[in-house]
mmCIF file with all atom_site columns, C-alpha atoms and ligand atoms in Angstrom:
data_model
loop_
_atom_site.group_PDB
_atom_site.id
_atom_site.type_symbol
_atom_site.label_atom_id
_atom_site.label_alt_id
_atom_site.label_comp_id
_atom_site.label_asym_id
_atom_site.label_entity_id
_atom_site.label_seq_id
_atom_site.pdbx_PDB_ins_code
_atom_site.Cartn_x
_atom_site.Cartn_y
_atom_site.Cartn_z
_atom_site.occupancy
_atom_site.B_iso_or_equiv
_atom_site.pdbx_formal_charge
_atom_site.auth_seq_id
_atom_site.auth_comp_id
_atom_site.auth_asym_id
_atom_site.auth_atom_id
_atom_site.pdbx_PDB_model_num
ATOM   1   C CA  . UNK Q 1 1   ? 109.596 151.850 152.497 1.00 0.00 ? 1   UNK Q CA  1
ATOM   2   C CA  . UNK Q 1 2   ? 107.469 154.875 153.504 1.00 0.00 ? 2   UNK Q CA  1
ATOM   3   C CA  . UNK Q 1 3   ? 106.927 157.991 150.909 1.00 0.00 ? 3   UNK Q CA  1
ATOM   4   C CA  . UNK Q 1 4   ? 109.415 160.041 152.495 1.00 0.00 ? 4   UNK Q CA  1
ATOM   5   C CA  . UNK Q 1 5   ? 112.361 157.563 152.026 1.00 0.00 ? 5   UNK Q CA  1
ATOM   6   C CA  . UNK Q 1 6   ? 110.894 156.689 148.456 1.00 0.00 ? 6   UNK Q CA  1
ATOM   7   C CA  . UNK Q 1 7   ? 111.052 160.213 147.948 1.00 0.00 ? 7   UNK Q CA  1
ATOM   8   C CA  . UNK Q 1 8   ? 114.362 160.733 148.937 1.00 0.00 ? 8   UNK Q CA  1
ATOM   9   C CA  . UNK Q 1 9   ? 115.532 157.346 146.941 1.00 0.00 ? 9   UNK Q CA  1
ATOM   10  C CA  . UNK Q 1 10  ? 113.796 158.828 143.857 1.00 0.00 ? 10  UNK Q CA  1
ATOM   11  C CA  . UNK Q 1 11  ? 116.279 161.911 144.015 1.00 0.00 ? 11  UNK Q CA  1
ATOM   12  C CA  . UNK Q 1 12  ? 119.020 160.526 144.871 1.00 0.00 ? 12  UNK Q CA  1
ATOM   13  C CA  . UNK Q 1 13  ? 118.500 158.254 141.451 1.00 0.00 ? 13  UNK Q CA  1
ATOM   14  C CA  . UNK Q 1 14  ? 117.450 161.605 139.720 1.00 0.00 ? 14  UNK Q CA  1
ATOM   15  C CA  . UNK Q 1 15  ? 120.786 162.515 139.773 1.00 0.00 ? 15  UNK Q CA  1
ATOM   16  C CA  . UNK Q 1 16  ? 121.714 159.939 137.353 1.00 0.00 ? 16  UNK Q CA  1
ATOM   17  C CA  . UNK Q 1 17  ? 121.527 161.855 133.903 1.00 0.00 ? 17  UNK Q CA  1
ATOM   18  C CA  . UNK Q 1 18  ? 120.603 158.705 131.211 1.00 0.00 ? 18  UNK Q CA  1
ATOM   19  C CA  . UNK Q 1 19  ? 118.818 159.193 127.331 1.00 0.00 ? 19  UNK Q CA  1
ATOM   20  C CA  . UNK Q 1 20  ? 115.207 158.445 127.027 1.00 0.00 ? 20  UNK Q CA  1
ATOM   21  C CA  . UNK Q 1 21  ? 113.798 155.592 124.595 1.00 0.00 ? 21  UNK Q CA  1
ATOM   22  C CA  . UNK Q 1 22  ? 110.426 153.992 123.966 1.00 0.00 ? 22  UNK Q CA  1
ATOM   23  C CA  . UNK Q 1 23  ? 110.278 150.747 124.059 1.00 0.00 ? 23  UNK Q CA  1
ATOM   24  C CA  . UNK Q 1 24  ? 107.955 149.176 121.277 1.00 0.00 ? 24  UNK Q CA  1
ATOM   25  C CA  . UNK Q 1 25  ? 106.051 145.313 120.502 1.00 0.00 ? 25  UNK Q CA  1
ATOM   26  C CA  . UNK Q 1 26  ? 102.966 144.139 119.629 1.00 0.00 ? 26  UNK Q CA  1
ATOM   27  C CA  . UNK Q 1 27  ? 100.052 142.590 121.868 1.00 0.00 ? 27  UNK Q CA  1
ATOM   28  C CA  . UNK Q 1 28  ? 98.352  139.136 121.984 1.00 0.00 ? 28  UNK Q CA  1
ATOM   29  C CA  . UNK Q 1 29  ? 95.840  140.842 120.205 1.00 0.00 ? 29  UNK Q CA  1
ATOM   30  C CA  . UNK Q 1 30  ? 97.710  142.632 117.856 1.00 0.00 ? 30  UNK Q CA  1
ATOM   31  C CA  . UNK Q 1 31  ? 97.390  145.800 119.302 1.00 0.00 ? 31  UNK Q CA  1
ATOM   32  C CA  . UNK Q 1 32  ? 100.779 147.861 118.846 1.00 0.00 ? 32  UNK Q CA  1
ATOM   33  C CA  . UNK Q 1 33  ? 102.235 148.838 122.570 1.00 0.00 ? 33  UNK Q CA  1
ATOM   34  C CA  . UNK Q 1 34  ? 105.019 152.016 122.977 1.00 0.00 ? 34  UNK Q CA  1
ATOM   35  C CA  . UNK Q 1 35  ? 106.161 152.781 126.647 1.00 0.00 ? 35  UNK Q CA  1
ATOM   36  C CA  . UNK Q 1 36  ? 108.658 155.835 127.330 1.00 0.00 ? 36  UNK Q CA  1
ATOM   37  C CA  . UNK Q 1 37  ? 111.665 153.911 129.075 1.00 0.00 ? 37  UNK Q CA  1
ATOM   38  C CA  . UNK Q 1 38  ? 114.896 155.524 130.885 1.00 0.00 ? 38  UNK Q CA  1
ATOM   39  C CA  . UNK Q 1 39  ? 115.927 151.824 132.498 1.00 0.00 ? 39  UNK Q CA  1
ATOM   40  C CA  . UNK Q 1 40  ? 117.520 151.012 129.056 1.00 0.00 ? 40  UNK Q CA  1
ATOM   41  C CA  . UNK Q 1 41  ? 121.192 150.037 129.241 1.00 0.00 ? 41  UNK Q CA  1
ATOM   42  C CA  . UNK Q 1 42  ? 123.527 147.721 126.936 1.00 0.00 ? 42  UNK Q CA  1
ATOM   43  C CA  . UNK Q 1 43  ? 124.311 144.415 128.900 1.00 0.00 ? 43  UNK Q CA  1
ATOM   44  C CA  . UNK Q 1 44  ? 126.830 142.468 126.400 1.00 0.00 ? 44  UNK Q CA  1
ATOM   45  C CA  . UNK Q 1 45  ? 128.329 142.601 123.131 1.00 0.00 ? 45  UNK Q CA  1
ATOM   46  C CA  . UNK Q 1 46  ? 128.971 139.007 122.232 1.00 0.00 ? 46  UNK Q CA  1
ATOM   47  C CA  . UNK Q 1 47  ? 126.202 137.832 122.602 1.00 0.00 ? 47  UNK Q CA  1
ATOM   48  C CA  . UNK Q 1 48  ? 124.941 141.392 122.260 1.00 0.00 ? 48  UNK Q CA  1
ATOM   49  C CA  . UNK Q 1 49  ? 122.075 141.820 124.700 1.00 0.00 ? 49  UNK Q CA  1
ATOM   50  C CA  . UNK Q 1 50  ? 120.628 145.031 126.364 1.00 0.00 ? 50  UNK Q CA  1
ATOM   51  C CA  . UNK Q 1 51  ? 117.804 145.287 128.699 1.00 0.00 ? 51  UNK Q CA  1
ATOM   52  C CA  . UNK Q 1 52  ? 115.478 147.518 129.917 1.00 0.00 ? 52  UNK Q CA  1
ATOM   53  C CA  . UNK Q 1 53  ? 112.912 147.096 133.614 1.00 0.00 ? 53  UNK Q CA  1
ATOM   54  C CA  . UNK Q 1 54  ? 109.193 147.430 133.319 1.00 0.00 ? 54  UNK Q CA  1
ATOM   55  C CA  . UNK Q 1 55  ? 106.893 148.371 136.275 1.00 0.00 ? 55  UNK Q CA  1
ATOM   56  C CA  . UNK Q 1 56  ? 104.755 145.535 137.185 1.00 0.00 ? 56  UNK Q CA  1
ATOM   57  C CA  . UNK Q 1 57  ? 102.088 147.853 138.103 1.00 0.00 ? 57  UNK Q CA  1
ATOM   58  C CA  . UNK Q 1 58  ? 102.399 148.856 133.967 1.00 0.00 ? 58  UNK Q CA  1
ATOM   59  C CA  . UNK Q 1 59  ? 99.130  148.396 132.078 1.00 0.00 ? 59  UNK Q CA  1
ATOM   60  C CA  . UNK Q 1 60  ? 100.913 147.210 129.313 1.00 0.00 ? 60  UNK Q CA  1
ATOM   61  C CA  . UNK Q 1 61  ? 103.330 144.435 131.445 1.00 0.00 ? 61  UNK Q CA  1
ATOM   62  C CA  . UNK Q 1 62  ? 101.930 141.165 129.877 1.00 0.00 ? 62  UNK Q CA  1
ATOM   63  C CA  . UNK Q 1 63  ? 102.414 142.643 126.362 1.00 0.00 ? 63  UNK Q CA  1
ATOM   64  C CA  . UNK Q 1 64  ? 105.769 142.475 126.986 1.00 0.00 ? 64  UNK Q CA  1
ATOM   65  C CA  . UNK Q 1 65  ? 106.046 139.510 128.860 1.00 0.00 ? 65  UNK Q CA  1
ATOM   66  C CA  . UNK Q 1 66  ? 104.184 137.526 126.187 1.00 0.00 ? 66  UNK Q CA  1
ATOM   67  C CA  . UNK Q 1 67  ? 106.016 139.318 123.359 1.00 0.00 ? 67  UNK Q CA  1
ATOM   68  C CA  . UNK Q 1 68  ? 108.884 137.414 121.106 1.00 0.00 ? 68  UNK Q CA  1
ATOM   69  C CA  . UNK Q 1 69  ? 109.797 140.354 119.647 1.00 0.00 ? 69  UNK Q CA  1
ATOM   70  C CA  . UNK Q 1 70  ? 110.500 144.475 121.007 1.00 0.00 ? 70  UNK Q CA  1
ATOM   71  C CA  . UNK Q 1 71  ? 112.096 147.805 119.312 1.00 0.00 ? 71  UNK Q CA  1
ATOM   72  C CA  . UNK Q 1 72  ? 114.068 150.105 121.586 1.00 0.00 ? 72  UNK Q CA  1
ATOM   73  C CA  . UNK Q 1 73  ? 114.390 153.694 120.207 1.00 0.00 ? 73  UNK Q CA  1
ATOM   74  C CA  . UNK Q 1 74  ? 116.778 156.011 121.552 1.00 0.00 ? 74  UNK Q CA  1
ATOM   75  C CA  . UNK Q 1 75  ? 115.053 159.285 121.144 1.00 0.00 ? 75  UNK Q CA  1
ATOM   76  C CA  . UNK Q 1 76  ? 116.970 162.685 119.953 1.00 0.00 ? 76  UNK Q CA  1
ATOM   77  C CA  . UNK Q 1 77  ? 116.237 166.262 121.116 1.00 0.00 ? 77  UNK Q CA  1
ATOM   78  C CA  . UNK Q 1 78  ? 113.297 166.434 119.197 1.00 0.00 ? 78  UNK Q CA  1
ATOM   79  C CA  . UNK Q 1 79  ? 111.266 164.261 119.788 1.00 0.00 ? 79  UNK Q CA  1
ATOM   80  C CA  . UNK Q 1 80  ? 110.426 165.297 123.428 1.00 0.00 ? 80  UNK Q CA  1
ATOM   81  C CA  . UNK Q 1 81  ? 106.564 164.836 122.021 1.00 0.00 ? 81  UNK Q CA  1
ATOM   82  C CA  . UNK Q 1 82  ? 107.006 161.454 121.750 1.00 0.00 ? 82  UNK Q CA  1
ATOM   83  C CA  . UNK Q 1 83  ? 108.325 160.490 125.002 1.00 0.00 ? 83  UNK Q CA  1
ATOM   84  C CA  . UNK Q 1 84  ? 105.676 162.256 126.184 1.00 0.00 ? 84  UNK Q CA  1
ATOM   85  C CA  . UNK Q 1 85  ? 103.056 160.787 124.402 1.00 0.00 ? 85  UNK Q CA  1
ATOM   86  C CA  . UNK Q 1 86  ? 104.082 157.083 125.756 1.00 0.00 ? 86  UNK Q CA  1
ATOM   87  C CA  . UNK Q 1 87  ? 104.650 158.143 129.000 1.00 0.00 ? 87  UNK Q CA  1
ATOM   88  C CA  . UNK Q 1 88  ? 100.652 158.320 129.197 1.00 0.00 ? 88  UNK Q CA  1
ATOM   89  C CA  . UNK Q 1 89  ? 98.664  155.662 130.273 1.00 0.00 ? 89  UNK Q CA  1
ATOM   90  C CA  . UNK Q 1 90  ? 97.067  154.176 126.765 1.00 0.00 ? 90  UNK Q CA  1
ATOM   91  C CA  . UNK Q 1 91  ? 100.614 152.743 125.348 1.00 0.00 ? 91  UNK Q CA  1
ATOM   92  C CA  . UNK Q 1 92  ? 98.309  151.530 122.480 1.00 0.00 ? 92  UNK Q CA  1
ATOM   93  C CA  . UNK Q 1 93  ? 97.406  154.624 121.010 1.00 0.00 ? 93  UNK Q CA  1
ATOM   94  C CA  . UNK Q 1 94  ? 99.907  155.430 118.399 1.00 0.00 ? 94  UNK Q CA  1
ATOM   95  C CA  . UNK Q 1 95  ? 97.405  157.960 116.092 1.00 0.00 ? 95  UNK Q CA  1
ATOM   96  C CA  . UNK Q 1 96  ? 98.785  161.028 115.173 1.00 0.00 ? 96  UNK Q CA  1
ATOM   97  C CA  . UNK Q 1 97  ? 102.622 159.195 115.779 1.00 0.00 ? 97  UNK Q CA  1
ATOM   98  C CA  . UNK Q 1 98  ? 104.203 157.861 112.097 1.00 0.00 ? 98  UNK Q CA  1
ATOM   99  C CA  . UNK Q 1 99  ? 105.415 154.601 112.720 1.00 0.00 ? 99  UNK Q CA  1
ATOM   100 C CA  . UNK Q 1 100 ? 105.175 151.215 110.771 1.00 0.00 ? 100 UNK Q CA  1
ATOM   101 C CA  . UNK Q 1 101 ? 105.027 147.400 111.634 1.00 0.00 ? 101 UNK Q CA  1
ATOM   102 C CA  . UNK Q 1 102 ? 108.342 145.323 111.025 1.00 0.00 ? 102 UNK Q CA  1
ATOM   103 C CA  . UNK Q 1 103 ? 108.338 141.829 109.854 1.00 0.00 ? 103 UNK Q CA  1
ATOM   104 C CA  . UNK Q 1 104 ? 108.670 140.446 113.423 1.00 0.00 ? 104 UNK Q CA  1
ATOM   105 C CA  . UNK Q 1 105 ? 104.994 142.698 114.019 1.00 0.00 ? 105 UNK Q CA  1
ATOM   106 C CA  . UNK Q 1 106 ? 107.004 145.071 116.108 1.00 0.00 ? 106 UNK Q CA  1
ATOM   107 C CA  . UNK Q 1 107 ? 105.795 149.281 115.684 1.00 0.00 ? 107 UNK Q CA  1
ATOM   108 C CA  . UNK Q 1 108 ? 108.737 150.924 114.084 1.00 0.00 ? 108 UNK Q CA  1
ATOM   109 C CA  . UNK Q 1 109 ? 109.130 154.670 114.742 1.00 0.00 ? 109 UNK Q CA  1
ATOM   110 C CA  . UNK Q 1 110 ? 111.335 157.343 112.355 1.00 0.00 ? 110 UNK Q CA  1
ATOM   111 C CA  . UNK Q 1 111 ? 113.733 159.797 113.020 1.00 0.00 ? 111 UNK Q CA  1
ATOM   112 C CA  . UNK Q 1 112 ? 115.253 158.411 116.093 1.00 0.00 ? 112 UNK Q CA  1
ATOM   113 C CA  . UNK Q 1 113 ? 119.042 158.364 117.129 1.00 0.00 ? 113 UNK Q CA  1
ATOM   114 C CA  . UNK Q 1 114 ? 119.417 154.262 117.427 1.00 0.00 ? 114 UNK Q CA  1
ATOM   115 C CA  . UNK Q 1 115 ? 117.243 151.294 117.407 1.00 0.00 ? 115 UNK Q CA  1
ATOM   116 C CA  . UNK Q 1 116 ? 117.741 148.187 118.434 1.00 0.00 ? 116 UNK Q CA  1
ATOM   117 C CA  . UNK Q 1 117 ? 115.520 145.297 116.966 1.00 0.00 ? 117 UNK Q CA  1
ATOM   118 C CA  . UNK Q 1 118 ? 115.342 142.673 120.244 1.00 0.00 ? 118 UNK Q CA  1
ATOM   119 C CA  . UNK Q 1 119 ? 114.463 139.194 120.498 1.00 0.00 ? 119 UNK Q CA  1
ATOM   120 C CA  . UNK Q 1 120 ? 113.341 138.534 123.931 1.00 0.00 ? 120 UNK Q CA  1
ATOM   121 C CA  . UNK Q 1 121 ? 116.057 136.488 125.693 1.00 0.00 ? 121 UNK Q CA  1
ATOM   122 C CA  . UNK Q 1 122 ? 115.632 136.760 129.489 1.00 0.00 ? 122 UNK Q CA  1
ATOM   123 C CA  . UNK Q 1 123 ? 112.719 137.905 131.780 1.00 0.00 ? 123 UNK Q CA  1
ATOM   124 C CA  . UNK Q 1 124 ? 114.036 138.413 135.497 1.00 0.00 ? 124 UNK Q CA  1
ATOM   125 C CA  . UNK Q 1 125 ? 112.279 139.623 138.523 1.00 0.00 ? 125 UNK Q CA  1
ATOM   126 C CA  . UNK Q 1 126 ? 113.623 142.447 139.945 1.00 0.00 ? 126 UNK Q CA  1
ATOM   127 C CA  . UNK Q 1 127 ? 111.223 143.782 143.173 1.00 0.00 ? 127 UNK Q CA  1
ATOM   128 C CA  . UNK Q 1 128 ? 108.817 145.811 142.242 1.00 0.00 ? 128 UNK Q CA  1
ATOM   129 C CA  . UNK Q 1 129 ? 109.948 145.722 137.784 1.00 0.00 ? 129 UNK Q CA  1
ATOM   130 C CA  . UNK Q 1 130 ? 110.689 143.161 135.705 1.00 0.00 ? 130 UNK Q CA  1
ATOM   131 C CA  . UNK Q 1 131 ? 114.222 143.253 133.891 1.00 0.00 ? 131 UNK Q CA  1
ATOM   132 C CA  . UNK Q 1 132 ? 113.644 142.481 130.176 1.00 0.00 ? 132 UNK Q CA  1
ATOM   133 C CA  . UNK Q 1 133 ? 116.852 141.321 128.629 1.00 0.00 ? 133 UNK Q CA  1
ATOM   134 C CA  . UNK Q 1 134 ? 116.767 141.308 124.802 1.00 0.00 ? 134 UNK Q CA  1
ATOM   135 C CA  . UNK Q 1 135 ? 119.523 139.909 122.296 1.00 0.00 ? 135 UNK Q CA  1
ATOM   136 C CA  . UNK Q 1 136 ? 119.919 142.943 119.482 1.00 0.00 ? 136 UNK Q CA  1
ATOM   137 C CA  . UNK Q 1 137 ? 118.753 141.352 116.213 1.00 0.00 ? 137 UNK Q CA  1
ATOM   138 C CA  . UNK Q 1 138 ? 119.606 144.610 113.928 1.00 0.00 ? 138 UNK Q CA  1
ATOM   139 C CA  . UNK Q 1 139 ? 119.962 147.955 115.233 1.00 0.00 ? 139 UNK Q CA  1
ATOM   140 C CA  . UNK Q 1 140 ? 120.346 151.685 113.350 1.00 0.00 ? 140 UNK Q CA  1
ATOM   141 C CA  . UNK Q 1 141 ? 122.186 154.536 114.402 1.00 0.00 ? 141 UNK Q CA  1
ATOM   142 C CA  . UNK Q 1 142 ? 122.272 157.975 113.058 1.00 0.00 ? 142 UNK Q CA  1
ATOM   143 C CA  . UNK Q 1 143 ? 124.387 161.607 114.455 1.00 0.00 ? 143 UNK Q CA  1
ATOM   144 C CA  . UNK Q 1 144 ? 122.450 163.870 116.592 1.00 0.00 ? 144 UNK Q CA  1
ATOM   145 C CA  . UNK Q 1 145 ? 121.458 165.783 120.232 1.00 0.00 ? 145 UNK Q CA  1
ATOM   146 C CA  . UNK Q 1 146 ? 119.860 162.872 122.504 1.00 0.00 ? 146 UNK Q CA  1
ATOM   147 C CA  . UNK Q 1 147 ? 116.854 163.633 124.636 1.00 0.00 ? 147 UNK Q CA  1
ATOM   148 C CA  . UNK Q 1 148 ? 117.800 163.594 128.764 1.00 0.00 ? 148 UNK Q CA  1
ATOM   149 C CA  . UNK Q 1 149 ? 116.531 162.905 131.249 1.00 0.00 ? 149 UNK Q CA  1
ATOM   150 C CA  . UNK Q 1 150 ? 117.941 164.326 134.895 1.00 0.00 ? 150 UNK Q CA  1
ATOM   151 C CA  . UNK Q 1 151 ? 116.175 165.775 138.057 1.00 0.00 ? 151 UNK Q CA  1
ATOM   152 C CA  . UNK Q 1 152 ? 112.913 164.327 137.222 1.00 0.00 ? 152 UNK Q CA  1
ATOM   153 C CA  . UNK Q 1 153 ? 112.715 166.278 133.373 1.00 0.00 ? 153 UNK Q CA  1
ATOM   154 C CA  . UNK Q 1 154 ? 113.714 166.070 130.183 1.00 0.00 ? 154 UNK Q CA  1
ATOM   155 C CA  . UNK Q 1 155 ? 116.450 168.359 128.853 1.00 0.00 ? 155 UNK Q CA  1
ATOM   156 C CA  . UNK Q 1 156 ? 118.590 169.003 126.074 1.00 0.00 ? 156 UNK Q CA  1
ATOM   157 C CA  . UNK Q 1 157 ? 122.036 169.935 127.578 1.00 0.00 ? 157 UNK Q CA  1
HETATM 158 C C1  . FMN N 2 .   ? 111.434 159.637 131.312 1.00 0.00 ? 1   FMN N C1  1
HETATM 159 C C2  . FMN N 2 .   ? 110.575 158.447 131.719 1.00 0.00 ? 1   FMN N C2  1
HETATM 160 C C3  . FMN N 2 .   ? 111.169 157.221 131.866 1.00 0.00 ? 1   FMN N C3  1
HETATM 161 C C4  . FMN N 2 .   ? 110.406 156.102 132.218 1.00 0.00 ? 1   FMN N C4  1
HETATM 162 N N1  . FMN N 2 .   ? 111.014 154.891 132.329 1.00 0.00 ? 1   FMN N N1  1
HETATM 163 C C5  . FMN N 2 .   ? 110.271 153.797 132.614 1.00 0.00 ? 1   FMN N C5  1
HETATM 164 C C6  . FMN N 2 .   ? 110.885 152.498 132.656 1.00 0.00 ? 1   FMN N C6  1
HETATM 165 O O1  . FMN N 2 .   ? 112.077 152.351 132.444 1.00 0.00 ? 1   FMN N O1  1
HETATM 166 N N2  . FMN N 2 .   ? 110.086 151.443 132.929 1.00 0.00 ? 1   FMN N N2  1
HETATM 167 C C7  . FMN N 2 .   ? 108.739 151.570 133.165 1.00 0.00 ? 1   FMN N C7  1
HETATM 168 O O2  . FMN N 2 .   ? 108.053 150.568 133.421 1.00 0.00 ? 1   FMN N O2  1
HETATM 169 N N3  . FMN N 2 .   ? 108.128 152.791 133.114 1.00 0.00 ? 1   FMN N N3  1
HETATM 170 C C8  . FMN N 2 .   ? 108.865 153.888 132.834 1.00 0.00 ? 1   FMN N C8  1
HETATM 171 N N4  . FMN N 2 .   ? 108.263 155.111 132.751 1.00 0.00 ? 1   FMN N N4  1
HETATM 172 C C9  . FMN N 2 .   ? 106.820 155.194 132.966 1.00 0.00 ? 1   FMN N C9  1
HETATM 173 C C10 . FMN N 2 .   ? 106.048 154.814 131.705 1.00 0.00 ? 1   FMN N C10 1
HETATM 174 O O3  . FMN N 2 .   ? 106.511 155.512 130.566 1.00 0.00 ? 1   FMN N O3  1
HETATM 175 C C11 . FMN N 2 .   ? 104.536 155.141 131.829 1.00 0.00 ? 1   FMN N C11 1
HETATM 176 O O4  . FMN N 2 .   ? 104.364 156.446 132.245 1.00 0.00 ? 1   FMN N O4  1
HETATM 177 C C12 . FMN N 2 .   ? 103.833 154.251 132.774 1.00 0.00 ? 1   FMN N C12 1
HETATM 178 O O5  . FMN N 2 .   ? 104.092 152.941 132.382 1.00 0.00 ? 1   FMN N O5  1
HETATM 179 C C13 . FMN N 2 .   ? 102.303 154.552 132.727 1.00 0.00 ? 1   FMN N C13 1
HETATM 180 O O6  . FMN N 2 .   ? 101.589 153.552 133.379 1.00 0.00 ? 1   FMN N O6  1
HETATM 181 P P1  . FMN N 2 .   ? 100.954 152.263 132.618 1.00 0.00 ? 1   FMN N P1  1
HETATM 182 O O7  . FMN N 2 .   ? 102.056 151.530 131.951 1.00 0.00 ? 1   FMN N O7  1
HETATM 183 O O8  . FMN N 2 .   ? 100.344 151.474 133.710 1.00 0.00 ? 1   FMN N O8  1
HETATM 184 O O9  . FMN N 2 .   ? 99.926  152.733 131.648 1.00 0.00 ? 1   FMN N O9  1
HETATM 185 C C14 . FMN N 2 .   ? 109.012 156.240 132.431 1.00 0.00 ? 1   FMN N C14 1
HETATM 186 C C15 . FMN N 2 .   ? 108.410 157.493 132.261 1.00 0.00 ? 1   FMN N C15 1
HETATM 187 C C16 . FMN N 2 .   ? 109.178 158.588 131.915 1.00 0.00 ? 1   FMN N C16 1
HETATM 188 C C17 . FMN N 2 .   ? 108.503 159.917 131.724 1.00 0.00 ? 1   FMN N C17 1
#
């Protein structure tokens, strides 16, 4: 596809408006990994499994290829800072963001509208991502504004 078709495919999927999570697990090496995700969508409720597509180009792809375990957090209005932050390239960094390691190993972030604790079910290829299809272990959920993301940004309303 050349860039001006890419372009033009990348607007035309701009237009759908969907919330904004980061995805969370832990390396091989231990190393906790965060990447902002809008490919997150529920799948099934019995079993219940949701999934979510990671760039193959993404630093942090064999993390979660390899990993057993992954968090999703649906992030609210707030915490535009956050998506932010793991939107960068260094998904290991997490100083300056409170989290703390589950049982399973997995980085677990506060404050966010839902979580869902995955166990990695399904790995598909999908072109240029792979689809990552988790079965929900546990998952939170509390009231609040969701952070959106439409038209290329992040908005409120
Ligand atoms: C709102 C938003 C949604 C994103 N959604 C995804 C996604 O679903 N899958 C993905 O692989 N990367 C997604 N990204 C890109 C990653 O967050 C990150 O910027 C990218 O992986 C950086 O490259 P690296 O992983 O090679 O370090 C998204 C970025 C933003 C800002």
């Amino acid at each position: 596809m050349d860039i001006e078709s890419e372009l033009e495919l990348r607007r035309s999927l701009g237009r759908f408006a969907t919330g904004v999570t980061v995805v969370t697990c832990c390396a091989a090496d231990g190393r906790p990994c965060g990447i902002t995700a809008n490919s997150f969508s529920s799948v099934s409720l019995d079993p219940p499994l949701v999934l979510w597509n990671i760039a193959k180009v993404s630093n942090s792809l064999q993390a979660y290829l390899d990993a057993e375990y992954f968090a999703i957090h649906v992030l609210t209005a707030g915490q535009q800072y956050m998506a932010e932050h793991f939107a960068r390239t260094d998904h290991t960094r997490f100083n300056g963001i409170e989290h703390r390691i589950s049982e399973q190993g997995v980085p677990i972030l506060p404050g966010v509208l839902a979580r869902f604790d995955c166990r990695t079910r399904e790995i598909h290829e999908g072109g240029d991502h792979h689809i990552i299809v988790g079965e929900v272990e546990a998952h939170t959920a509390k009231d609040g504004a969701p952070l959106l993301f439409f038209g290329g940004e992040y908005r409120t309303s």
